[in-house]
PDB file of C-alpha atoms in Angstrom:
ATOM      1  CA  MET A  23     -50.619 -14.202  47.252  1.00  0.00           C
ATOM      2  CA  THR A  24     -52.771 -17.228  48.015  1.00  0.00           C
ATOM      3  CA  ASP A  25     -51.401 -20.712  48.526  1.00  0.00           C
ATOM      4  CA  THR A  26     -52.925 -21.835  45.203  1.00  0.00           C
ATOM      5  CA  ALA A  27     -51.192 -19.034  43.285  1.00  0.00           C
ATOM      6  CA  ALA A  28     -47.923 -19.739  45.014  1.00  0.00           C
ATOM      7  CA  ARG A  29     -48.136 -23.412  44.084  1.00  0.00           C
ATOM      8  CA  ALA A  30     -48.945 -22.468  40.447  1.00  0.00           C
ATOM      9  CA  THR A  31     -45.923 -20.188  40.094  1.00  0.00           C
ATOM     10  CA  PRO A  32     -42.902 -22.210  38.906  1.00  0.00           C
ATOM     11  CA  VAL A  33     -39.734 -21.792  40.861  1.00  0.00           C
ATOM     12  CA  VAL A  34     -36.600 -21.765  38.700  1.00  0.00           C
ATOM     13  CA  ALA A  35     -33.404 -22.652  40.437  1.00  0.00           C
ATOM     14  CA  PRO A  36     -30.598 -20.081  40.150  1.00  0.00           C
ATOM     15  CA  THR A  37     -28.317 -22.690  38.600  1.00  0.00           C
ATOM     16  CA  ARG A  38     -30.839 -23.369  35.830  1.00  0.00           C
ATOM     17  CA  VAL A  39     -31.180 -19.645  35.125  1.00  0.00           C
ATOM     18  CA  ARG A  40     -27.421 -19.329  34.990  1.00  0.00           C
ATOM     19  CA  ARG A  41     -27.168 -22.255  32.599  1.00  0.00           C
ATOM     20  CA  ARG A  42     -29.811 -20.774  30.308  1.00  0.00           C
ATOM     21  CA  LEU A  43     -28.015 -17.422  30.245  1.00  0.00           C
ATOM     22  CA  ASP A  44     -24.656 -19.008  29.600  1.00  0.00           C
ATOM     23  CA  GLY A  45     -26.007 -21.283  26.917  1.00  0.00           C
ATOM     24  CA  GLY A  46     -27.710 -18.443  25.056  1.00  0.00           C
ATOM     25  CA  GLY A  47     -24.451 -16.758  24.009  1.00  0.00           C
ATOM     26  CA  PRO A  48     -22.224 -17.735  21.112  1.00  0.00           C
ATOM     27  CA  ARG A  49     -19.872 -20.613  21.714  1.00  0.00           C
ATOM     28  CA  ALA A  50     -16.126 -20.120  21.516  1.00  0.00           C
ATOM     29  CA  GLY A  51     -15.871 -22.545  18.607  1.00  0.00           C
ATOM     30  CA  THR A  52     -18.457 -20.579  16.610  1.00  0.00           C
ATOM     31  CA  VAL A  53     -16.661 -17.287  17.235  1.00  0.00           C
ATOM     32  CA  ALA A  54     -13.343 -18.843  16.215  1.00  0.00           C
ATOM     33  CA  ALA A  55     -14.876 -20.235  13.030  1.00  0.00           C
ATOM     34  CA  PHE A  56     -16.077 -16.784  11.983  1.00  0.00           C
ATOM     35  CA  LEU A  57     -12.837 -14.999  12.900  1.00  0.00           C
ATOM     36  CA  THR A  58     -10.411 -17.510  11.382  1.00  0.00           C
ATOM     37  CA  PRO A  59     -10.918 -16.398   7.726  1.00  0.00           C
ATOM     38  CA  PHE A  60      -9.738 -12.941   8.784  1.00  0.00           C
ATOM     39  CA  PHE A  61      -7.038 -13.681  11.346  1.00  0.00           C
ATOM     40  CA  LEU A  62      -5.318 -16.452   9.377  1.00  0.00           C
ATOM     41  CA  PRO A  63      -4.433 -14.273   6.336  1.00  0.00           C
ATOM     42  CA  PHE A  64      -3.732 -11.379   8.713  1.00  0.00           C
ATOM     43  CA  LEU A  65      -1.238 -13.548  10.565  1.00  0.00           C
ATOM     44  CA  LEU A  66       0.393 -15.096   7.490  1.00  0.00           C
ATOM     45  CA  PHE A  67       0.560 -12.066   5.210  1.00  0.00           C
ATOM     46  CA  TYR A  68       0.941  -9.205   7.699  1.00  0.00           C
ATOM     47  CA  LEU A  69       2.229 -10.132  11.138  1.00  0.00           C
ATOM     48  CA  VAL A  70       4.688 -12.780   9.961  1.00  0.00           C
ATOM     49  CA  PRO A  71       6.326 -10.560   7.258  1.00  0.00           C
ATOM     50  CA  VAL A  72       6.471  -7.616   9.682  1.00  0.00           C
ATOM     51  CA  GLY A  73       8.054  -9.795  12.347  1.00  0.00           C
ATOM     52  CA  TYR A  74      10.536 -11.228   9.840  1.00  0.00           C
ATOM     53  CA  ALA A  75      11.529  -7.754   8.614  1.00  0.00           C
ATOM     54  CA  LEU A  76      11.976  -6.602  12.204  1.00  0.00           C
ATOM     55  CA  TRP A  77      14.158  -9.618  12.942  1.00  0.00           C
ATOM     56  CA  GLN A  78      16.241  -9.051   9.801  1.00  0.00           C
ATOM     57  CA  SER A  79      16.818  -5.419  10.739  1.00  0.00           C
ATOM     58  CA  PHE A  80      18.848  -6.543  13.757  1.00  0.00           C
ATOM     59  CA  ARG A  81      21.087  -8.847  11.696  1.00  0.00           C
ATOM     60  CA  VAL A  82      24.392  -7.970  10.054  1.00  0.00           C
ATOM     61  CA  VAL A  83      26.608  -9.775   7.569  1.00  0.00           C
ATOM     62  CA  ARG A  84      30.079 -10.658   8.843  1.00  0.00           C
ATOM     63  CA  ARG A  85      33.006 -12.210   6.989  1.00  0.00           C
ATOM     64  CA  THR A  86      35.799 -14.425   8.173  1.00  0.00           C
ATOM     65  CA  GLY A  87      39.195 -14.282   6.486  1.00  0.00           C
ATOM     66  CA  GLY A  88      38.980 -10.792   4.964  1.00  0.00           C
ATOM     67  CA  GLN A  89      36.932  -9.399   2.110  1.00  0.00           C
ATOM     68  CA  TYR A  90      36.787 -12.668   0.183  1.00  0.00           C
ATOM     69  CA  GLY A  91      36.214 -14.878   3.195  1.00  0.00           C
ATOM     70  CA  THR A  92      33.134 -16.784   4.168  1.00  0.00           C
ATOM     71  CA  SER A  93      30.117 -14.644   5.040  1.00  0.00           C
ATOM     72  CA  TYR A  94      27.659 -15.299   7.819  1.00  0.00           C
ATOM     73  CA  THR A  95      24.867 -13.375   9.530  1.00  0.00           C
ATOM     74  CA  ALA A  96      24.956 -12.448  13.193  1.00  0.00           C
ATOM     75  CA  PHE A  97      23.066 -10.276  15.641  1.00  0.00           C
ATOM     76  CA  GLY A  98      24.197  -6.679  15.227  1.00  0.00           C
ATOM     77  CA  GLY A  99      21.891  -4.779  17.559  1.00  0.00           C
ATOM     78  CA  PHE A 100      21.029  -1.329  16.229  1.00  0.00           C
ATOM     79  CA  GLU A 101      23.931  -1.232  13.776  1.00  0.00           C
ATOM     80  CA  GLN A 102      21.643  -1.311  10.726  1.00  0.00           C
ATOM     81  CA  TYR A 103      19.475   1.461  12.156  1.00  0.00           C
ATOM     82  CA  ALA A 104      22.508   3.635  12.853  1.00  0.00           C
ATOM     83  CA  GLN A 105      23.676   3.142   9.279  1.00  0.00           C
ATOM     84  CA  ALA A 106      20.217   3.969   7.930  1.00  0.00           C
ATOM     85  CA  LEU A 107      20.005   7.165   9.984  1.00  0.00           C
ATOM     86  CA  ARG A 108      23.456   8.228   8.762  1.00  0.00           C
ATOM     87  CA  ASN A 109      22.417   7.728   5.129  1.00  0.00           C
ATOM     88  CA  THR A 110      22.099  11.159   3.488  1.00  0.00           C
ATOM     89  CA  GLU A 111      20.021   9.720   0.632  1.00  0.00           C
ATOM     90  CA  PHE A 112      17.495   8.454   3.162  1.00  0.00           C
ATOM     91  CA  TRP A 113      17.005  11.906   4.696  1.00  0.00           C
ATOM     92  CA  ALA A 114      16.925  13.492   1.246  1.00  0.00           C
ATOM     93  CA  SER A 115      14.082  11.155   0.262  1.00  0.00           C
ATOM     94  CA  ILE A 116      12.273  11.906   3.546  1.00  0.00           C
ATOM     95  CA  GLY A 117      12.551  15.641   2.911  1.00  0.00           C
ATOM     96  CA  ARG A 118      11.379  15.228  -0.676  1.00  0.00           C
ATOM     97  CA  ILE A 119       8.355  13.163   0.319  1.00  0.00           C
ATOM     98  CA  GLY A 120       7.631  15.561   3.194  1.00  0.00           C
ATOM     99  CA  LEU A 121       7.427  18.478   0.753  1.00  0.00           C
ATOM    100  CA  PHE A 122       5.279  16.306  -1.501  1.00  0.00           C
ATOM    101  CA  GLY A 123       2.825  15.566   1.311  1.00  0.00           C
ATOM    102  CA  VAL A 124       2.617  19.127   2.647  1.00  0.00           C
ATOM    103  CA  VAL A 125       1.460  20.364  -0.761  1.00  0.00           C
ATOM    104  CA  GLN A 126      -0.277  17.389  -2.364  1.00  0.00           C
ATOM    105  CA  VAL A 127      -2.385  16.106   0.544  1.00  0.00           C
ATOM    106  CA  PRO A 128      -4.189  19.413   1.346  1.00  0.00           C
ATOM    107  CA  VAL A 129      -4.822  20.108  -2.343  1.00  0.00           C
ATOM    108  CA  MET A 130      -6.190  16.607  -2.928  1.00  0.00           C
ATOM    109  CA  LEU A 131      -8.451  16.657   0.125  1.00  0.00           C
ATOM    110  CA  PHE A 132      -9.735  20.137  -0.698  1.00  0.00           C
ATOM    111  CA  VAL A 133     -10.656  19.030  -4.217  1.00  0.00           C
ATOM    112  CA  ALA A 134     -12.272  15.845  -2.847  1.00  0.00           C
ATOM    113  CA  LEU A 135     -14.276  17.837  -0.282  1.00  0.00           C
ATOM    114  CA  THR A 136     -15.411  20.351  -2.900  1.00  0.00           C
ATOM    115  CA  ILE A 137     -16.609  17.594  -5.231  1.00  0.00           C
ATOM    116  CA  ALA A 138     -18.390  15.816  -2.357  1.00  0.00           C
ATOM    117  CA  LEU A 139     -20.201  19.035  -1.372  1.00  0.00           C
ATOM    118  CA  LEU A 140     -21.197  19.694  -4.983  1.00  0.00           C
ATOM    119  CA  LEU A 141     -22.569  16.159  -5.322  1.00  0.00           C
ATOM    120  CA  ASP A 142     -24.557  16.597  -2.118  1.00  0.00           C
ATOM    121  CA  THR A 143     -26.249  19.834  -3.133  1.00  0.00           C
ATOM    122  CA  PRO A 144     -29.864  19.532  -4.333  1.00  0.00           C
ATOM    123  CA  LEU A 145     -29.144  21.929  -7.210  1.00  0.00           C
ATOM    124  CA  LEU A 146     -26.895  19.492  -9.084  1.00  0.00           C
ATOM    125  CA  LYS A 147     -28.411  17.243 -11.720  1.00  0.00           C
ATOM    126  CA  LEU A 148     -27.081  13.884 -12.947  1.00  0.00           C
ATOM    127  CA  LYS A 149     -25.469  13.181  -9.567  1.00  0.00           C
ATOM    128  CA  ALA A 150     -24.915   9.488 -10.286  1.00  0.00           C
ATOM    129  CA  PHE A 151     -23.037  10.278 -13.499  1.00  0.00           C
ATOM    130  CA  PHE A 152     -20.736  12.831 -11.869  1.00  0.00           C
ATOM    131  CA  ARG A 153     -20.159  10.605  -8.854  1.00  0.00           C
ATOM    132  CA  ILE A 154     -19.056   7.687 -11.034  1.00  0.00           C
ATOM    133  CA  THR A 155     -16.929  10.007 -13.180  1.00  0.00           C
ATOM    134  CA  ALA A 156     -15.136  11.416 -10.147  1.00  0.00           C
ATOM    135  CA  PHE A 157     -14.567   7.960  -8.658  1.00  0.00           C
ATOM    136  CA  MET A 158     -13.498   6.300 -11.915  1.00  0.00           C
ATOM    137  CA  PRO A 159      -9.762   7.191 -11.725  1.00  0.00           C
ATOM    138  CA  TYR A 160      -9.495   5.181  -8.494  1.00  0.00           C
ATOM    139  CA  ALA A 161     -10.493   2.079 -10.456  1.00  0.00           C
ATOM    140  CA  VAL A 162      -7.373   2.484 -12.595  1.00  0.00           C
ATOM    141  CA  PRO A 163      -4.315   0.700 -11.126  1.00  0.00           C
ATOM    142  CA  GLY A 164      -1.557   3.051 -10.041  1.00  0.00           C
ATOM    143  CA  VAL A 165       0.952   1.658 -12.525  1.00  0.00           C
ATOM    144  CA  ILE A 166      -1.468   2.083 -15.436  1.00  0.00           C
ATOM    145  CA  ALA A 167      -2.267   5.629 -14.325  1.00  0.00           C
ATOM    146  CA  ALA A 168       1.435   6.478 -14.164  1.00  0.00           C
ATOM    147  CA  ILE A 169       2.013   5.028 -17.647  1.00  0.00           C
ATOM    148  CA  MET A 170      -0.874   7.068 -19.026  1.00  0.00           C
ATOM    149  CA  TRP A 171       0.384  10.292 -17.468  1.00  0.00           C
ATOM    150  CA  SER A 172       3.945   9.564 -18.586  1.00  0.00           C
ATOM    151  CA  TYR A 173       2.607   9.586 -22.142  1.00  0.00           C
ATOM    152  CA  LEU A 174       1.031  13.008 -21.478  1.00  0.00           C
ATOM    153  CA  TYR A 175       4.256  14.310 -19.920  1.00  0.00           C
ATOM    154  CA  SER A 176       6.661  13.051 -22.589  1.00  0.00           C
ATOM    155  CA  PRO A 177       7.933  15.905 -24.817  1.00  0.00           C
ATOM    156  CA  GLN A 178       8.125  13.567 -27.835  1.00  0.00           C
ATOM    157  CA  LEU A 179       4.648  12.023 -27.500  1.00  0.00           C
ATOM    158  CA  SER A 180       2.384  14.325 -25.522  1.00  0.00           C
ATOM    159  CA  PRO A 181      -0.382  16.186 -27.375  1.00  0.00           C
ATOM    160  CA  VAL A 182      -0.610  18.499 -24.349  1.00  0.00           C
ATOM    161  CA  VAL A 183       3.028  19.548 -24.740  1.00  0.00           C
ATOM    162  CA  ASP A 184       2.489  20.078 -28.486  1.00  0.00           C
ATOM    163  CA  LEU A 185      -0.601  22.212 -27.831  1.00  0.00           C
ATOM    164  CA  LEU A 186       1.138  24.371 -25.244  1.00  0.00           C
ATOM    165  CA  SER A 187       4.222  24.693 -27.440  1.00  0.00           C
ATOM    166  CA  GLY A 188       1.995  25.915 -30.263  1.00  0.00           C
ATOM    167  CA  ILE A 189       0.900  28.920 -28.203  1.00  0.00           C
ATOM    168  CA  GLY A 190       4.412  29.838 -27.132  1.00  0.00           C
ATOM    169  CA  LEU A 191       4.693  27.828 -23.915  1.00  0.00           C
ATOM    170  CA  LYS A 192       7.374  25.193 -23.521  1.00  0.00           C
ATOM    171  CA  PRO A 193       6.517  23.150 -20.437  1.00  0.00           C
ATOM    172  CA  ASP A 194       8.953  20.580 -19.106  1.00  0.00           C
ATOM    173  CA  PHE A 195       6.826  18.359 -16.912  1.00  0.00           C
ATOM    174  CA  LEU A 196       9.751  16.014 -16.270  1.00  0.00           C
ATOM    175  CA  GLY A 197      12.327  18.701 -15.511  1.00  0.00           C
ATOM    176  CA  PRO A 198      14.186  18.826 -12.187  1.00  0.00           C
ATOM    177  CA  GLY A 199      11.895  21.512 -10.780  1.00  0.00           C
ATOM    178  CA  ALA A 200       8.613  20.020 -11.983  1.00  0.00           C
ATOM    179  CA  VAL A 201       8.950  16.233 -11.799  1.00  0.00           C
ATOM    180  CA  LEU A 202       7.942  16.107  -8.124  1.00  0.00           C
ATOM    181  CA  TRP A 203       4.740  18.022  -8.851  1.00  0.00           C
ATOM    182  CA  SER A 204       4.063  15.956 -11.950  1.00  0.00           C
ATOM    183  CA  THR A 205       4.175  12.918  -9.672  1.00  0.00           C
ATOM    184  CA  ALA A 206       1.873  14.717  -7.230  1.00  0.00           C
ATOM    185  CA  ASN A 207      -0.571  15.374 -10.057  1.00  0.00           C
ATOM    186  CA  VAL A 208      -0.758  11.645 -10.838  1.00  0.00           C
ATOM    187  CA  SER A 209      -1.435  10.812  -7.180  1.00  0.00           C
ATOM    188  CA  THR A 210      -4.054  13.553  -6.906  1.00  0.00           C
ATOM    189  CA  TRP A 211      -5.857  12.369 -10.028  1.00  0.00           C
ATOM    190  CA  LEU A 212      -5.752   8.793  -8.791  1.00  0.00           C
ATOM    191  CA  TRP A 213      -6.879   9.228  -5.159  1.00  0.00           C
ATOM    192  CA  THR A 214      -9.233  12.210  -5.161  1.00  0.00           C
ATOM    193  CA  GLY A 215     -12.239  10.067  -6.058  1.00  0.00           C
ATOM    194  CA  TYR A 216     -11.529   7.606  -3.248  1.00  0.00           C
ATOM    195  CA  ASN A 217     -11.419  10.367  -0.632  1.00  0.00           C
ATOM    196  CA  MET A 218     -14.444  12.040  -2.187  1.00  0.00           C
ATOM    197  CA  LEU A 219     -16.475   8.851  -1.779  1.00  0.00           C
ATOM    198  CA  ILE A 220     -15.672   8.647   1.949  1.00  0.00           C
ATOM    199  CA  MET A 221     -16.694  12.267   2.476  1.00  0.00           C
ATOM    200  CA  PHE A 222     -19.799  11.919   0.329  1.00  0.00           C
ATOM    201  CA  SER A 223     -20.912   8.845   2.283  1.00  0.00           C
ATOM    202  CA  ALA A 224     -20.563  10.846   5.497  1.00  0.00           C
ATOM    203  CA  LEU A 225     -22.641  13.656   3.994  1.00  0.00           C
ATOM    204  CA  GLN A 226     -25.412  11.216   3.138  1.00  0.00           C
ATOM    205  CA  SER A 227     -25.755  10.259   6.809  1.00  0.00           C
ATOM    206  CA  ILE A 228     -26.471  13.820   7.999  1.00  0.00           C
ATOM    207  CA  PRO A 229     -30.127  14.225   9.108  1.00  0.00           C
ATOM    208  CA  GLN A 230     -32.155  16.457   6.833  1.00  0.00           C
ATOM    209  CA  GLU A 231     -33.547  18.247   9.905  1.00  0.00           C
ATOM    210  CA  LEU A 232     -30.225  20.085  10.278  1.00  0.00           C
ATOM    211  CA  TYR A 233     -30.553  21.543   6.795  1.00  0.00           C
ATOM    212  CA  GLU A 234     -34.170  22.509   7.360  1.00  0.00           C
ATOM    213  CA  ALA A 235     -33.314  24.269  10.629  1.00  0.00           C
ATOM    214  CA  ALA A 236     -30.466  26.139   8.942  1.00  0.00           C
ATOM    215  CA  LYS A 237     -32.728  27.253   6.100  1.00  0.00           C
ATOM    216  CA  ILE A 238     -35.331  28.483   8.589  1.00  0.00           C
ATOM    217  CA  ASP A 239     -32.584  30.600  10.179  1.00  0.00           C
ATOM    218  CA  GLY A 240     -31.887  32.099   6.758  1.00  0.00           C
ATOM    219  CA  ALA A 241     -28.679  30.220   5.881  1.00  0.00           C
ATOM    220  CA  SER A 242     -27.721  30.001   2.216  1.00  0.00           C
ATOM    221  CA  ASN A 243     -26.488  26.846   0.497  1.00  0.00           C
ATOM    222  CA  TRP A 244     -22.906  28.120   0.833  1.00  0.00           C
ATOM    223  CA  THR A 245     -23.350  28.726   4.568  1.00  0.00           C
ATOM    224  CA  ILE A 246     -24.937  25.305   5.064  1.00  0.00           C
ATOM    225  CA  ALA A 247     -22.041  23.677   3.233  1.00  0.00           C
ATOM    226  CA  TRP A 248     -19.223  25.276   5.230  1.00  0.00           C
ATOM    227  CA  ARG A 249     -20.949  25.897   8.591  1.00  0.00           C
ATOM    228  CA  VAL A 250     -23.054  22.738   8.882  1.00  0.00           C
ATOM    229  CA  LYS A 251     -21.812  19.986   6.569  1.00  0.00           C
ATOM    230  CA  VAL A 252     -18.063  20.402   6.950  1.00  0.00           C
ATOM    231  CA  PRO A 253     -18.059  20.411  10.794  1.00  0.00           C
ATOM    232  CA  VAL A 254     -20.339  17.372  10.901  1.00  0.00           C
ATOM    233  CA  ILE A 255     -18.147  15.285   8.580  1.00  0.00           C
ATOM    234  CA  ALA A 256     -14.913  16.435  10.247  1.00  0.00           C
ATOM    235  CA  PRO A 257     -14.160  12.858  11.469  1.00  0.00           C
ATOM    236  CA  SER A 258     -14.266  11.644   7.858  1.00  0.00           C
ATOM    237  CA  ILE A 259     -11.924  14.431   6.799  1.00  0.00           C
ATOM    238  CA  VAL A 260      -9.495  13.430   9.545  1.00  0.00           C
ATOM    239  CA  LEU A 261      -9.761   9.799   8.446  1.00  0.00           C
ATOM    240  CA  THR A 262      -8.934  10.624   4.825  1.00  0.00           C
ATOM    241  CA  SER A 263      -6.069  12.819   6.027  1.00  0.00           C
ATOM    242  CA  VAL A 264      -4.557   9.938   7.988  1.00  0.00           C
ATOM    243  CA  PHE A 265      -4.947   7.609   4.991  1.00  0.00           C
ATOM    244  CA  SER A 266      -3.272  10.222   2.792  1.00  0.00           C
ATOM    245  CA  ILE A 267      -0.329  10.658   5.189  1.00  0.00           C
ATOM    246  CA  ILE A 268       0.214   6.907   5.210  1.00  0.00           C
ATOM    247  CA  GLY A 269      -0.109   6.716   1.426  1.00  0.00           C
ATOM    248  CA  THR A 270       2.365   9.565   0.937  1.00  0.00           C
ATOM    249  CA  LEU A 271       5.110   7.759   2.842  1.00  0.00           C
ATOM    250  CA  GLN A 272       4.325   4.599   0.830  1.00  0.00           C
ATOM    251  CA  LEU A 273       4.705   6.363  -2.530  1.00  0.00           C
ATOM    252  CA  TYR A 274       6.440   4.082  -5.010  1.00  0.00           C
ATOM    253  CA  ALA A 275       4.554   3.129  -8.181  1.00  0.00           C
ATOM    254  CA  GLU A 276       4.150   6.582  -9.730  1.00  0.00           C
ATOM    255  CA  PRO A 277       7.780   7.783  -9.477  1.00  0.00           C
ATOM    256  CA  ALA A 278       9.082   4.303 -10.338  1.00  0.00           C
ATOM    257  CA  VAL A 279       7.168   4.380 -13.634  1.00  0.00           C
ATOM    258  CA  LEU A 280       8.052   7.995 -14.431  1.00  0.00           C
ATOM    259  CA  ARG A 281      11.695   7.174 -13.768  1.00  0.00           C
ATOM    260  CA  GLN A 282      11.715   5.197 -17.022  1.00  0.00           C
ATOM    261  CA  ILE A 283      11.322   8.423 -19.022  1.00  0.00           C
ATOM    262  CA  SER A 284      12.976  10.956 -16.724  1.00  0.00           C
ATOM    263  CA  SER A 285      16.558  11.069 -15.510  1.00  0.00           C
ATOM    264  CA  ASN A 286      15.502  13.496 -12.782  1.00  0.00           C
ATOM    265  CA  ILE A 287      13.976  10.673 -10.727  1.00  0.00           C
ATOM    266  CA  SER A 288      16.698   8.661  -9.061  1.00  0.00           C
ATOM    267  CA  SER A 289      16.465   5.190  -7.583  1.00  0.00           C
ATOM    268  CA  THR A 290      16.328   6.828  -4.138  1.00  0.00           C
ATOM    269  CA  PHE A 291      13.657   9.393  -5.006  1.00  0.00           C
ATOM    270  CA  THR A 292      11.290   8.207  -2.251  1.00  0.00           C
ATOM    271  CA  PRO A 293      11.990   6.226   0.945  1.00  0.00           C
ATOM    272  CA  ASN A 294      10.303   3.124  -0.474  1.00  0.00           C
ATOM    273  CA  MET A 295      12.352   3.341  -3.657  1.00  0.00           C
ATOM    274  CA  LEU A 296      15.493   3.612  -1.530  1.00  0.00           C
ATOM    275  CA  ALA A 297      14.547   0.501   0.447  1.00  0.00           C
ATOM    276  CA  TYR A 298      13.868  -1.405  -2.787  1.00  0.00           C
ATOM    277  CA  THR A 299      17.186  -0.280  -4.280  1.00  0.00           C
ATOM    278  CA  VAL A 300      19.092  -1.379  -1.180  1.00  0.00           C
ATOM    279  CA  ALA A 301      17.313  -4.734  -1.188  1.00  0.00           C
ATOM    280  CA  SER A 302      18.132  -5.152  -4.886  1.00  0.00           C
ATOM    281  CA  GLY A 303      21.791  -5.013  -3.902  1.00  0.00           C
ATOM    282  CA  ASN A 304      21.259  -8.067  -1.663  1.00  0.00           C
ATOM    283  CA  ASN A 305      21.526  -5.940   1.471  1.00  0.00           C
ATOM    284  CA  TYR A 306      18.254  -7.192   2.906  1.00  0.00           C
ATOM    285  CA  GLN A 307      19.133  -6.337   6.496  1.00  0.00           C
ATOM    286  CA  GLN A 308      19.728  -2.669   5.700  1.00  0.00           C
ATOM    287  CA  ALA A 309      16.551  -2.557   3.589  1.00  0.00           C
ATOM    288  CA  ALA A 310      14.605  -4.035   6.508  1.00  0.00           C
ATOM    289  CA  ALA A 311      15.991  -1.392   8.865  1.00  0.00           C
ATOM    290  CA  ILE A 312      15.020   1.389   6.439  1.00  0.00           C
ATOM    291  CA  SER A 313      11.534  -0.097   6.138  1.00  0.00           C
ATOM    292  CA  VAL A 314      11.117  -0.213   9.917  1.00  0.00           C
ATOM    293  CA  VAL A 315      12.225   3.418  10.227  1.00  0.00           C
ATOM    294  CA  ILE A 316       9.699   4.399   7.539  1.00  0.00           C
ATOM    295  CA  ALA A 317       6.989   2.517   9.439  1.00  0.00           C
ATOM    296  CA  VAL A 318       7.874   4.295  12.689  1.00  0.00           C
ATOM    297  CA  ILE A 319       7.825   7.712  10.995  1.00  0.00           C
ATOM    298  CA  THR A 320       4.472   6.869   9.412  1.00  0.00           C
ATOM    299  CA  PHE A 321       3.026   5.841  12.777  1.00  0.00           C
ATOM    300  CA  VAL A 322       4.311   8.946  14.549  1.00  0.00           C
ATOM    301  CA  LEU A 323       2.972  11.327  11.889  1.00  0.00           C
ATOM    302  CA  SER A 324      -0.438   9.675  11.514  1.00  0.00           C
ATOM    303  CA  PHE A 325      -0.957   9.152  15.257  1.00  0.00           C
ATOM    304  CA  GLY A 326       0.273  12.663  16.030  1.00  0.00           C
ATOM    305  CA  PHE A 327      -2.094  14.148  13.452  1.00  0.00           C
ATOM    306  CA  MET A 328      -5.016  12.235  14.954  1.00  0.00           C
ATOM    307  CA  ARG A 329      -4.134  13.444  18.454  1.00  0.00           C
ATOM    308  CA  LEU A 330      -3.954  17.060  17.290  1.00  0.00           C
ATOM    309  CA  THR A 331      -7.262  16.933  15.436  1.00  0.00           C
ATOM    310  CA  ALA A 332      -9.227  14.516  17.647  1.00  0.00           C
ATOM    311  CA  LYS A 333     -10.905  17.105  19.877  1.00  0.00           C
ATOM    312  CA  ARG A 334     -11.690  19.484  17.052  1.00  0.00           C
ATOM    313  CA  ALA A 335     -13.153  16.697  14.899  1.00  0.00           C
ATOM    314  CA  GLY A 336     -15.144  15.200  17.778  1.00  0.00           C
ATOM    315  CA  LEU A 337     -13.285  11.878  17.791  1.00  0.00           C
TER     316      LEU A 337
END
């Protein structure tokens, strides 16, 4: 390099380069301004209630001067948790909801996957209409859906019961052996479209080259669906499974509404209903302990399911 070229080349000091690089990134105030609309409600309406419930679960009510004395709250350690774990109604509700989930979740996800695969096939016409139709039940609030199905289940009001009775069948959808599955039917009708949409969105992201290569190898549409599409969208199936496990342990609205017309649904039918019933009796500390135990069980089941299926699903 000549002296003239060297003099013409600007020399930038390392400190100036460092300042330019540092100044080019987002400022902390800007990042905070964008994150505050999310973290503020998250703090106020999620972390604070969870922390308060956790704190309440370690409190107990004591009385001075006998049964009619003055009451006060004090730290009780794990006393509330021990009482919750000794509650037979709590374990009965856990067993009932466990049976519910083992049957309802696989059936719902299978139906959602089947609908998603049918909507993704090039042979189906009017895809937009069928997609909206399948998703429409999710737009109905859970309470409204339960009220609608309670009308269809009621022996005095249901046209379905009248039709089946006319051909010699006498179904009792609200009987002791069927009420759990009637509740499962409401949840399946309500949430299948939501899970279908997640799976269908994953199907839309698959490159068309995979289908073309499979067709060149002689694969049929059925083979492409179950040997190509399903393995590729396995992460989405795992995701919907985790959501469904969490939703199962949170079941409340459907049985609470059906309880108004069926004596076979008790106030402790599900774990959430039990916690609400206990809280309604002004035993907030015990209700908080039950809620924390439900949250721990939910975390263990959902996290354990993800660990078992992570490698197979490619997560």
